[in-house]
XYZ file of C-alpha atoms in Angstrom:
555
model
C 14.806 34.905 -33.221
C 16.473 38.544 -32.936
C 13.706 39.106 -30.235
C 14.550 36.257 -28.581
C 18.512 37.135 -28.576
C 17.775 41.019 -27.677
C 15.348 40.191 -24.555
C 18.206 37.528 -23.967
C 21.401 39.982 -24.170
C 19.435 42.826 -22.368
C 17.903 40.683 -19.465
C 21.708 39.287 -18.874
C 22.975 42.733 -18.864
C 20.062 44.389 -16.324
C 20.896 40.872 -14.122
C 23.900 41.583 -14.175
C 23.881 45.141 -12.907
C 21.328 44.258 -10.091
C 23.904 41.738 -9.028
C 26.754 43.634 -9.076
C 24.983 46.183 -6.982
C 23.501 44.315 -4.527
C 27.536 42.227 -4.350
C 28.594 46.084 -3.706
C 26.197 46.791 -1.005
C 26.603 43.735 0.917
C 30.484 44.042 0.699
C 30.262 47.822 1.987
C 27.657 46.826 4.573
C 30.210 44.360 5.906
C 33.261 46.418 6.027
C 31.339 48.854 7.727
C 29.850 46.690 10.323
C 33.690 45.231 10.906
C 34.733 48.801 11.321
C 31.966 49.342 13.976
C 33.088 46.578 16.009
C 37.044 46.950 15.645
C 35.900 51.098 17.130
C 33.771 49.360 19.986
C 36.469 47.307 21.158
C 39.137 50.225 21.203
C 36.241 52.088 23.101
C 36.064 49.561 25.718
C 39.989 49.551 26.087
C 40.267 53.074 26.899
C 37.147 52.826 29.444
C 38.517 50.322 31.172
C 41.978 51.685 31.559
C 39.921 54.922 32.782
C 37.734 52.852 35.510
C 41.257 51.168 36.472
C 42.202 54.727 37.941
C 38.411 56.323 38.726
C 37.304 56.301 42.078
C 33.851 56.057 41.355
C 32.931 54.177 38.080
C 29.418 55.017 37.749
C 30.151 58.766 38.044
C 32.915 58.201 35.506
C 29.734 56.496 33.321
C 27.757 59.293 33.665
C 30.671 62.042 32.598
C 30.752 59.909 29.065
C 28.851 61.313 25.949
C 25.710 59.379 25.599
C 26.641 58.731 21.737
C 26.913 54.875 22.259
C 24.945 52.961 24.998
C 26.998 51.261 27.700
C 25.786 48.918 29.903
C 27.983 47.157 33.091
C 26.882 44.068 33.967
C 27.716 41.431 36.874
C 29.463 38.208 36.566
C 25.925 36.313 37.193
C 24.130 38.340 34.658
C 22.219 41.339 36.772
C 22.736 45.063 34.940
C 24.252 47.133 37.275
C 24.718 50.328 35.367
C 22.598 51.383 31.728
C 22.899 54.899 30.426
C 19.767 54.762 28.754
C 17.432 52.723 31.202
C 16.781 51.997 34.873
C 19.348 48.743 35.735
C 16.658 48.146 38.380
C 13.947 47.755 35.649
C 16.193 45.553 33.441
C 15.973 41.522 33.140
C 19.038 39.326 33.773
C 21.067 39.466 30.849
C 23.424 36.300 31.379
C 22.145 34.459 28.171
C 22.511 37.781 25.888
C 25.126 35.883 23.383
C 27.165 39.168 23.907
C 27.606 38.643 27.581
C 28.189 34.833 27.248
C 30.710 35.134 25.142
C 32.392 37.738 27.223
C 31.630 35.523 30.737
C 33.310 32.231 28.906
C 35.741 34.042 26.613
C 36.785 37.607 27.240
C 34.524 38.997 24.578
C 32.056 38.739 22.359
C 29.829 40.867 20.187
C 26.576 40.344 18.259
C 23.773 42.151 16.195
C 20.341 42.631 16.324
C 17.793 43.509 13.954
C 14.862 46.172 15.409
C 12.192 46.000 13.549
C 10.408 49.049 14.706
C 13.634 51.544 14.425
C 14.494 49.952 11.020
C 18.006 49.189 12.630
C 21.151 46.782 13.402
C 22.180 47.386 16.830
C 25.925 46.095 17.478
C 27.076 44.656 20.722
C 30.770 44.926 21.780
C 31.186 42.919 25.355
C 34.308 42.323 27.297
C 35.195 40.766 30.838
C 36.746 43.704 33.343
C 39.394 42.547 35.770
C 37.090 42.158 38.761
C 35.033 39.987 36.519
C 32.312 42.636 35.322
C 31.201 42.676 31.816
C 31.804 46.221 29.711
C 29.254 46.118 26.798
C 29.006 49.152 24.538
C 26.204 49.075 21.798
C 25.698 51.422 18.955
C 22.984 51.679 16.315
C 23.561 51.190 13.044
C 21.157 51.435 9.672
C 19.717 48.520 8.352
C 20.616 47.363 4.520
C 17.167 48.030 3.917
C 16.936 51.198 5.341
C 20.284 51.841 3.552
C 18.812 51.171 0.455
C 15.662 53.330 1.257
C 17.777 56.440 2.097
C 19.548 56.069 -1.868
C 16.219 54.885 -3.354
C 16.770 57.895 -5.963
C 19.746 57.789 -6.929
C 19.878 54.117 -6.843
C 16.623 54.535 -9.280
C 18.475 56.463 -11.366
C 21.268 55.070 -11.652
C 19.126 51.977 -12.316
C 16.696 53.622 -15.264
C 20.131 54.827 -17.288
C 21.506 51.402 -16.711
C 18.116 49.657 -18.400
C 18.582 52.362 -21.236
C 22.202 51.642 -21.891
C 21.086 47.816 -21.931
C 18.871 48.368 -23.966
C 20.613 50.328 -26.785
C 23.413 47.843 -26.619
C 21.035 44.589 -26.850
C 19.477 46.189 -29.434
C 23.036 46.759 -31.860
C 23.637 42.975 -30.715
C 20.835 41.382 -31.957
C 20.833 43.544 -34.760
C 24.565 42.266 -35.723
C 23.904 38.680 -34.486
C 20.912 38.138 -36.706
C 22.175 40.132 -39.768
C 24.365 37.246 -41.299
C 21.833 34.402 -40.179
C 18.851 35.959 -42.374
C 21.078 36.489 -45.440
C 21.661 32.767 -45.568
C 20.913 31.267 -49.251
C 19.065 28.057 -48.121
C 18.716 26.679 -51.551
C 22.782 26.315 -51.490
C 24.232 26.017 -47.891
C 27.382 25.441 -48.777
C 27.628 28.879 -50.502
C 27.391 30.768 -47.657
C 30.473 32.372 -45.286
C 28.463 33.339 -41.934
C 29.311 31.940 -38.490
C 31.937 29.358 -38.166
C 29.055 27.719 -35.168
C 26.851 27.442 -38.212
C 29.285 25.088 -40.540
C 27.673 21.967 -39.288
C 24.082 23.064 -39.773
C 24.809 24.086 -43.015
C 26.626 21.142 -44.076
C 23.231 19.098 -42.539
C 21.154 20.838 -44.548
C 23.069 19.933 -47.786
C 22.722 16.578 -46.843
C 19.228 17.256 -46.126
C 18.788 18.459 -49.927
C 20.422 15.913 -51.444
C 18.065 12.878 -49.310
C 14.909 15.056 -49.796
C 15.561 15.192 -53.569
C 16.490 11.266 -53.537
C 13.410 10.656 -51.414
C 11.107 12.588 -53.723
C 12.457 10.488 -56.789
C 11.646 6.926 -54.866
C 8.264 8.532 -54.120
C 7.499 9.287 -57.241
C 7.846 6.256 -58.363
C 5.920 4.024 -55.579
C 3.154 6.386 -55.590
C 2.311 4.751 -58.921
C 1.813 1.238 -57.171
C 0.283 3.145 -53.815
C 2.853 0.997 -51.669
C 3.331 3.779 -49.515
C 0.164 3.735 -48.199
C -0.771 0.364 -48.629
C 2.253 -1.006 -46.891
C 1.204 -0.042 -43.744
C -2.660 -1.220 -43.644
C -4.380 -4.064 -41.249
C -6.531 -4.754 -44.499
C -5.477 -7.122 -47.238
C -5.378 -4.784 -50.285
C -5.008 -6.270 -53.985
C -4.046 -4.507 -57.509
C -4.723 -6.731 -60.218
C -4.694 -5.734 -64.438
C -7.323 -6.123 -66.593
C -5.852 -9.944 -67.289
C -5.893 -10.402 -63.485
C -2.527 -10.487 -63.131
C -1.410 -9.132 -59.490
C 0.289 -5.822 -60.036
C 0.490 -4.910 -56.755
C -0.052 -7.193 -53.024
C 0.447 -5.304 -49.778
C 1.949 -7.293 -46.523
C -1.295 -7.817 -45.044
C -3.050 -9.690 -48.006
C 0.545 -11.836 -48.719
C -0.234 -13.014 -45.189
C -3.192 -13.713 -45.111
C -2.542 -16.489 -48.482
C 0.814 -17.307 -46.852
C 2.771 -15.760 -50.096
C 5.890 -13.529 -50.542
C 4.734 -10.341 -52.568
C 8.021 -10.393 -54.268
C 7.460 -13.389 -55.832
C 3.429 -13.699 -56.168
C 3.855 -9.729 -58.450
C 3.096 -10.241 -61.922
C 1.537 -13.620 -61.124
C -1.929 -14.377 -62.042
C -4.626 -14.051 -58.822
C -4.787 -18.047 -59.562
C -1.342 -18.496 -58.030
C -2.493 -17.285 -55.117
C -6.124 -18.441 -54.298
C -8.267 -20.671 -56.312
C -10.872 -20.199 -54.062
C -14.144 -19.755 -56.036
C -15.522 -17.151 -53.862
C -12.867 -15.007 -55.145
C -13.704 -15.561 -58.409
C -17.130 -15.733 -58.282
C -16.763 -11.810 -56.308
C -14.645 -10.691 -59.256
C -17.317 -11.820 -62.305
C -19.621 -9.976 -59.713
C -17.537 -6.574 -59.968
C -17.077 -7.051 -63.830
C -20.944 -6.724 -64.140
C -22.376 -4.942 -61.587
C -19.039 -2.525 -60.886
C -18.744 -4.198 -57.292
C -19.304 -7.562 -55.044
C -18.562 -9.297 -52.072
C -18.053 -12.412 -50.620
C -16.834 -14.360 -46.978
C -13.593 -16.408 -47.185
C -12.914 -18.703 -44.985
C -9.296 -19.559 -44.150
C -6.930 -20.893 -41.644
C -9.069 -20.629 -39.478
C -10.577 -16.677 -39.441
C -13.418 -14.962 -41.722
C -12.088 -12.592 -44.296
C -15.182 -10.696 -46.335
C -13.566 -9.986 -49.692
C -14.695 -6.989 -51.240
C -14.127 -6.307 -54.992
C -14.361 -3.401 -57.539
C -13.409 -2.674 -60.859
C -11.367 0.681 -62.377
C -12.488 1.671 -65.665
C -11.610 4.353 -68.144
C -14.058 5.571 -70.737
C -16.261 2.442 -69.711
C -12.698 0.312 -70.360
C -12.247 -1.855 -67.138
C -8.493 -1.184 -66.630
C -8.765 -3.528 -63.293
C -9.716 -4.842 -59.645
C -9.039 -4.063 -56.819
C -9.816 -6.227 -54.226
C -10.322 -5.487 -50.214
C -9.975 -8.138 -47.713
C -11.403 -7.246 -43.926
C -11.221 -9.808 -41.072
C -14.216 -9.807 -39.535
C -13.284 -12.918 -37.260
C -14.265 -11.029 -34.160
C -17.803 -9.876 -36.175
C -18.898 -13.307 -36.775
C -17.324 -14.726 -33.666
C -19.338 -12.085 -31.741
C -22.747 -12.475 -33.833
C -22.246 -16.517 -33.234
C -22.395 -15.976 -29.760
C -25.048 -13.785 -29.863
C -27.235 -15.999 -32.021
C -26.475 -19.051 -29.441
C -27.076 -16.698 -26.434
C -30.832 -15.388 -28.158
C -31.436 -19.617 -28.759
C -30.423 -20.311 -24.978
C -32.464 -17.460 -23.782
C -35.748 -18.546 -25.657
C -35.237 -21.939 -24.193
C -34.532 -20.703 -20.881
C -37.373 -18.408 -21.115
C -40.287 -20.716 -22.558
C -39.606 -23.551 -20.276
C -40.998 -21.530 -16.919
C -43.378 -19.566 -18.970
C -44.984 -23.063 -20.440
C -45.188 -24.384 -16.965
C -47.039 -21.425 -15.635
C -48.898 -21.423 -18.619
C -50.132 -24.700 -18.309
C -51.212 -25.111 -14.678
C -53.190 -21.650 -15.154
C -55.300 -23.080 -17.994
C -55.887 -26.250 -15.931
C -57.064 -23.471 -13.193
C -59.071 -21.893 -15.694
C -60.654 -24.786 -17.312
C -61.995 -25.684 -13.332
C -60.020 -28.970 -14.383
C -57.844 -29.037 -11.272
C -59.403 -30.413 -7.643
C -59.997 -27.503 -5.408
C -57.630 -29.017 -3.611
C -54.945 -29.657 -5.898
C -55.626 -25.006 -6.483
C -52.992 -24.085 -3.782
C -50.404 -26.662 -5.108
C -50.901 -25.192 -8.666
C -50.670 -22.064 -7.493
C -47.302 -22.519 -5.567
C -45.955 -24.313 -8.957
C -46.707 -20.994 -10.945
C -45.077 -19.056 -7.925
C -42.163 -20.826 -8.179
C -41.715 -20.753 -11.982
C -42.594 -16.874 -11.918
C -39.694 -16.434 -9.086
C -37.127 -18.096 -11.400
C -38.299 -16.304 -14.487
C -37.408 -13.489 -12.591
C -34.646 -14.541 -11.303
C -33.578 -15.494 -14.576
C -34.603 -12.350 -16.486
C -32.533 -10.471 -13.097
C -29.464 -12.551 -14.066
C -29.634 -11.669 -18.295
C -30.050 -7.926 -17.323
C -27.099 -8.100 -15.122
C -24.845 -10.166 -17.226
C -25.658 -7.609 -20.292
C -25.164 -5.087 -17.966
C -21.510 -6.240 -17.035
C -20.763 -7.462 -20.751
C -21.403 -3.902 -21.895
C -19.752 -2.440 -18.903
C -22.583 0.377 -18.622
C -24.126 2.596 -15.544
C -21.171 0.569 -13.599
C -20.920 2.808 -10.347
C -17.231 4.034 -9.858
C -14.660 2.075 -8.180
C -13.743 2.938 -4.711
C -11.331 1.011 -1.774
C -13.346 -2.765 -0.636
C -12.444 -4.466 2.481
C -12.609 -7.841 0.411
C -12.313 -9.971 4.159
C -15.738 -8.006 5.312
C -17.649 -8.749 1.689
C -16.449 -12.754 2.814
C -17.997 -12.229 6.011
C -20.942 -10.516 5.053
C -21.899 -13.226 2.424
C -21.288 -16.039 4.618
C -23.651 -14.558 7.346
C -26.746 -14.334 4.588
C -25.577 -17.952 2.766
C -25.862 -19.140 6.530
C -29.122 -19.911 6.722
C -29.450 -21.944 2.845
C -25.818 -23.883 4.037
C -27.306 -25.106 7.616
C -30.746 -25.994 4.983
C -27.985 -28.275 3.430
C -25.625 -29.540 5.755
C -22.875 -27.450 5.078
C -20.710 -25.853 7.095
C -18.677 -21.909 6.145
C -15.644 -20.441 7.329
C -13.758 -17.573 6.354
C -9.906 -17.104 7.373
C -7.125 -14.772 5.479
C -6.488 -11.283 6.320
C -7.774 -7.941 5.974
C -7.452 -6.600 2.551
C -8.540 -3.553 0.466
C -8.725 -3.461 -2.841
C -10.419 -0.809 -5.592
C -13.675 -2.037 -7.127
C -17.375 -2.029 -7.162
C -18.914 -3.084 -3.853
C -22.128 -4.298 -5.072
C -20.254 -6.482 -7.793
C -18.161 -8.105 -5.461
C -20.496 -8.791 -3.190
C -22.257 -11.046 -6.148
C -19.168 -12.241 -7.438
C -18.512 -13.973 -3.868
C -22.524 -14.422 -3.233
C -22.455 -16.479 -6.335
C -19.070 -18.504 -5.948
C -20.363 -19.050 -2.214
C -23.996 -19.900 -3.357
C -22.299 -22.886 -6.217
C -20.376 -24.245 -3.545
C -23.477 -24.698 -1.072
C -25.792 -26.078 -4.009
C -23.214 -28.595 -5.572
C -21.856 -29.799 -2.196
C -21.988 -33.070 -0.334
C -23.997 -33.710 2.897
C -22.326 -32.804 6.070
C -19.727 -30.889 3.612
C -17.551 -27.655 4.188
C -17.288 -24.439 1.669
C -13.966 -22.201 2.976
C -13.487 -18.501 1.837
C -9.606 -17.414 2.235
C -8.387 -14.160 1.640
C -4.468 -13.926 0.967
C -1.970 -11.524 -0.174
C 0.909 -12.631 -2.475
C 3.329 -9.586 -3.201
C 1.626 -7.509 -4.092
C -1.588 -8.996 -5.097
C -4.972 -10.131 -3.607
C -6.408 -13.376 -3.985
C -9.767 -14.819 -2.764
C -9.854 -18.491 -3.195
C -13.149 -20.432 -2.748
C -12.655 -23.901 -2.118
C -15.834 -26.622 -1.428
C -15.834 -30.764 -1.076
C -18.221 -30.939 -2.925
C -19.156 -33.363 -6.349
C -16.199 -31.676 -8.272
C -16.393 -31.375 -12.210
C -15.116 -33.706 -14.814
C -12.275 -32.123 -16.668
C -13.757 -32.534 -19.928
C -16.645 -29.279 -18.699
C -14.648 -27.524 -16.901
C -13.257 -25.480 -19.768
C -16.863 -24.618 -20.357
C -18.876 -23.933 -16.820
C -18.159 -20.254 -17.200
C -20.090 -19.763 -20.466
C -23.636 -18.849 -20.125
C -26.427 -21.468 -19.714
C -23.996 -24.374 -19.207
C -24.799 -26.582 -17.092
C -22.343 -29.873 -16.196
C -25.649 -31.876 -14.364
C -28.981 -30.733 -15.789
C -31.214 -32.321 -13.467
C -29.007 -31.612 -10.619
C -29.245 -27.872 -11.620
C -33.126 -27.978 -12.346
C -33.256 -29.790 -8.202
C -31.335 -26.450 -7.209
C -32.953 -24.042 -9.215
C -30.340 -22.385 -10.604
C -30.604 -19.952 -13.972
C -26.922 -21.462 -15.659
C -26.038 -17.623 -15.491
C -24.021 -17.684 -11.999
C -20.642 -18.654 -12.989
C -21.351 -16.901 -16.220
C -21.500 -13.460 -14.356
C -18.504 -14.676 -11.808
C -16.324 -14.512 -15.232
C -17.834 -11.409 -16.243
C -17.189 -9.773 -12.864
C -13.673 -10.566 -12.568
C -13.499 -8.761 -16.190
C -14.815 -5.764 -14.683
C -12.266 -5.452 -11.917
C -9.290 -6.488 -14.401
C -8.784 -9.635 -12.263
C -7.474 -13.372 -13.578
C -9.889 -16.450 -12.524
C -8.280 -19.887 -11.961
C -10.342 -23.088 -10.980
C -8.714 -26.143 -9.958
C -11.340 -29.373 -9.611
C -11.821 -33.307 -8.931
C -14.806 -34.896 -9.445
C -15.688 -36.689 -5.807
C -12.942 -34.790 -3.830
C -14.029 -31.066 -4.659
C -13.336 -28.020 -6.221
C -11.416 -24.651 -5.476
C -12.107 -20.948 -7.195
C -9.276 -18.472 -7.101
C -9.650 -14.739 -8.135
C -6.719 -12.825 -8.376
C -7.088 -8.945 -8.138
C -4.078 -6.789 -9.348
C -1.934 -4.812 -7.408
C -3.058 -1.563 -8.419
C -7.162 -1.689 -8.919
C-alpha cells in the first residue's frame, strides 16, 4: 500500500509539473504570436502612409530593410512586387487565406508551419486604397523548435523537479501509512487513526462479532455434517446404532416425500418400509457394506449402505442414495437397440445364407442361379445399407469426428436433393418442388444434406400414386424453418409419438416392399440434435403428412 500511495503522490506531482509547463509555453507562445501580428499591422500602416506620398513604390520597397518579407499583390491575385523572389516566377496567390481575407475584408493574417526551416511563418495582409493587397510576413520559431533551443535547462529544471517529487512523495506515504499499520485489528474500536477509517473499523467489529457467532453455529452442525450435506444431489442418511435417523439431508427427505424436521429422531421405518432397504442394511451389519436398487415414483435410486464402528462397536449407518434413472434408462435403451440390431442383422444374413447353401448343395436349377444370386445381392446391399445407417446413427449419438460447422445455403441442399430423389420419385409417380427463399444457416453440410435426403426419400416411399412431396424453406424472425410436407398414407396418431425411435416401423410389410433399414427418421431426430434445432411433425392418415425443422437464430 505505501508503494502504491508514493508512486501515486509522486506521479500526480511530476503530471502536474509537465502540465503546468507545457500550459506556460503554450500561453507565452500565444502572446507572442499576438504581439507579432499587432507589430505587422502597425508595419503595414506606416508603409502605406509612405507609398501614399512615394512616387515610385517599388523603389520605396526596395529602400526597406529586408528584416520582414513584403509582398504587393493585385486585386485578382498576381504578385507584383516580392523582396525575396522573382514576382514573375510566383503563382497566383488569390486563394492564400491571407489575401482573401484582405480582398473580402480589409485584412487578414494567417500562419504556416515549414517543415524544413522548423518554423511558423506569420502573414499580415491588408487592402491599399487603389485596391492592392500589402502583405508583410515574418518568421517565427516553432514550439518545437522552442522547446529544442531550452532542451537543457528545461531538462534540468525537469530532473530537480522529479527529485523534489520524489522526496516529498516519499515523507507522504511515509506519514499516510504510519497510522494505518499501527492499527490493533483484534479491537477496532480501540484505535484513534483517520476519521475516513471510522466506518471500516466499525465493519470490522461487526465482522468479529458474526465471525465469532458463525464459528459457534459451526461448531455445532459440524457434528451432524449438515453443512456439507445440505447442499448434495445425493440422498445422504445418518442413522444410530437403533436405526433411528439422526440426521436426513434435503435431497434424501425428497426423495421419500418427508420433512427432515419432523422424520429426525424417527426410526428409518417411518420413512421407508421398503425391504430393499432393510435387506441392504442387515447386508452392511455383516459384511461392513451393501447395496441395493429402489424403485420409486417413478426413478431408480441404488441405495448404498455402510456401517461406523468403534473398537469393532457398530455405532451406525450411513446410507447413500444415487439416482441412476438416466444409467438404467440409458442401458435399457441400449439393451433394446443390441436386440433390434441382432434382428435386423440376422434376417438379411439368413436369407443370403440360405440361397448360398441351396447354390452350394447344386439344389437350385441352373436357371433359377442368377435369380438366387440377385436375392443375395440385394440382401448384401441392405445389410450394408443397414450396417451404413448404425455407424452413422452412433456416430451422431456420440457426436464424434463431426466436421466443424460452417454457413449452408439450406434452399441449394433442397435443390440438390430433389435433383438426385428425381429419378426414384418419377420411378413412383411422384412429383417434387421446392419454393421458400434463400437462407444460410451454420451447420454440417454433409448432415444436412442426409437430414433432407432422408425426410425427402420417406416422403417418396410412403406416398400415393400420382402424389406430390413439397420442400419450403421460410424465415420466421429470426429463425429458419424447412418444412417437408407429402400426400401421402399419413400416420395414425397412436405411432406417431414413436416413428423417430430406431427400428420402428408403423407398416412392416410396407417398409420390407421399400426396403428401408427403420433407421431414417431415427437419424433425422438425431441430426436436428446435432445442429441444436426443434423437429415438429404434423400428420393424417389418408390426407398426408408435413415435417418441420426449425434451426435457431444463431447456429
Amino acid at each position: 500500500m505505501r508503494k502504491r500511495i508514493f508512486w501515486s503522490i509522486f506521479a500526480a506531482a511530476l503530471l502536474a509539473s509537465l502540465v503546468m509547463a507545457s500550459m506556460v509555453l503554450a500561453v507565452q507562445y500565444r502572446i507572442l504570436e499576438d504581439r507579432i501580428f499587432t507589430e505587422l499591422a502597425t508595419e503595414c500602416d506606416l508603409i502605406q502612409e509612405s507609398l501614399a506620398v512615394s512616387k515610385d513604390p517599388y523603389a520605396y520597397f526596395d529602400s526597406l530593410s529586408a528584416r520582414d518579407r513584403i509582398t504587393l499583390v493585385a486585386a485578382d491575385g498576381t504578385v507584383l512586387y516580392d523582396n525575396a523572389a522573382d514576382p514573375s516566377q510566383m503563382e497566383n496567390h488569390a486563394s492564400r487565406p491571407e489575401i482573401a481575407a484582405a480582398i473580402s475584408q480589409g485584412t487578414g493574417k494567417s500562419t504556416r508551419y515549414s517543415a524544413t526551416q522548423m518554423v511558423q511563418i506569420l502573414y499580415y495582409a491588408q487592402r491599399l486604397d487603389d485596391g492592392t493587397i500589402l502583405r508583410i510576413s515574418v518568421a517565427q520559431k516553432s514550439v518545437w523548435s522552442m522547446i529544442q533551443t531550452a532542451m537543457a535547462p528545461a531538462i534540468l529544471i525537469l530532473l530537480l523537479l522529479a527529485f523534489a517529487s520524489l522526496f516529498l512523495s516519499r515523507s507522504l506515504a511515509r506519514r499516510i501509512v504510519s497510522p494505518i499499520n499501527a492499527l490493533d485489528l483484534d479491537h477496532p474500536l480501540d484505535n484513534t487513526a483517520y476519521d475516513e477509517l471510522a466506518p471500516l473499523l466499525l465493519r470490522m467489529d461487526r465482522q468479529h462479532k458474526k465471525i465469532r457467532e458463525q464459528m459457534a453455529a459451526l461448531t455445532k452442525e459440524q457434528r451432524e455434517f449438515s453443512a456439507v450435506t445440505d447442499s448434495m444431489r445425493e440422498g445422504l442418511i445418518l442413522l444410530d446404532s437403533a436405526d433411528n435417523i439422526l440426521s436426513i439431508n434435503p435431497s434424501a427427505a425428497n426423495i421419500f416425500h418427508a420433512s427432515p424436521e419432523k422424520i429426525s429422531g424417527n426410526c428409518i421405518l417411518s420413512l421407508s418400509r421398503s425391504a430393499k432397504i432393510q435387506s441392504t442394511m442387515e447386508a452392511a451389519r455383516k459384511e461392513g457394506a451393501g447395496e441395493a436398487m429402489l424403485h420409486q415414483s417413478g426413478k431408480s435410486y441404488l441405495v448404498m449402505a455402510s456401517v461406523v464402528k468403534s473398537d469393532e462397536a457398530i455405532l451406525g449407518t450411513v446410507l447413500l442414495i444415487l439416482d441412476v434413472t438416466d444409467k438404467e434408462e440409458a442401458d435399457h435403451s441400449r439393451r433394446e437397440f443390441s436386440a433390434n440390431v441382432s434382428h435386423e442383422l440376422k434376417t438379411p444374413l439368413t436369407s443370403i445364407s440360405g440361397y448360398a447353401e441351396i447354390i452350394r448343395d447344386g439344389v437350385a436349377n441352373a436357371e433359377d442361379i442368377p435369380r438366387f444370386a440377385g436375392k443375395i445381392c440385394d440382401e448384401a446391399t441392405r445389410l450394408i445399407a443397414l450396417i451404413n445407417d448404425i455407424m452413422r446413427l452412433s456416430q451422431l449419438d456420440e457426436s464424434i469426428d463431426l466436421p466443424k460447422k460452417e454457413p449452408v445455403d439450406l434452399l441449394a441442399v433442397c435443390e440438390d436433393v430433389c435433383a438426385r430423389l428425381l429419378p426414384a420419385a418419377q420411378k413412383h409417380g411422384v412429383s417434387l418442388a421446392v419454393s421458400g427463399e434463400q437462407a444460410t444457416i451454420r451447420g454440417i453440410a454433409g448432415i444436412l444434406n442426409e437430414l433432407v435426403f432422408n425426410l425427402v426419400d420417406n416422403a417418396i416411399k410412403y406416398n400415393v400414386q400420382d402424389g406430390s412431396v413439397a420442400l419450403e424453406v421460410l424465415r420466421r424472425d429470426s429463425q429458419t424453418l424447412l418444412r417437408v410436407s407429402d400426400t401421402g398414407i399419413g400416420i395414425p396418431k397412436e405411432h406417431q409419438p414413436h416413428i423417430f425411435e430406431r427400428f420402428y416401423r408403423v407398416d412392416k410389410s410396407h417398409s420390407k416392399e421399400t426396403g428401408g433399414t427403420g433407421l431414417g427418421l431415427s437419424i433425422v431426430k438425431h441430426s436436428v440434435q446435432v445442429h441444436g434445432a426443434s423437429l415438429e411433425l404434423c400428420s393424417e392418415p389418408g390426407k398426408g403428412t408435413s415435417i418441420t425443422v426449425t434451426f435457431p437464430a444463431e447456429q
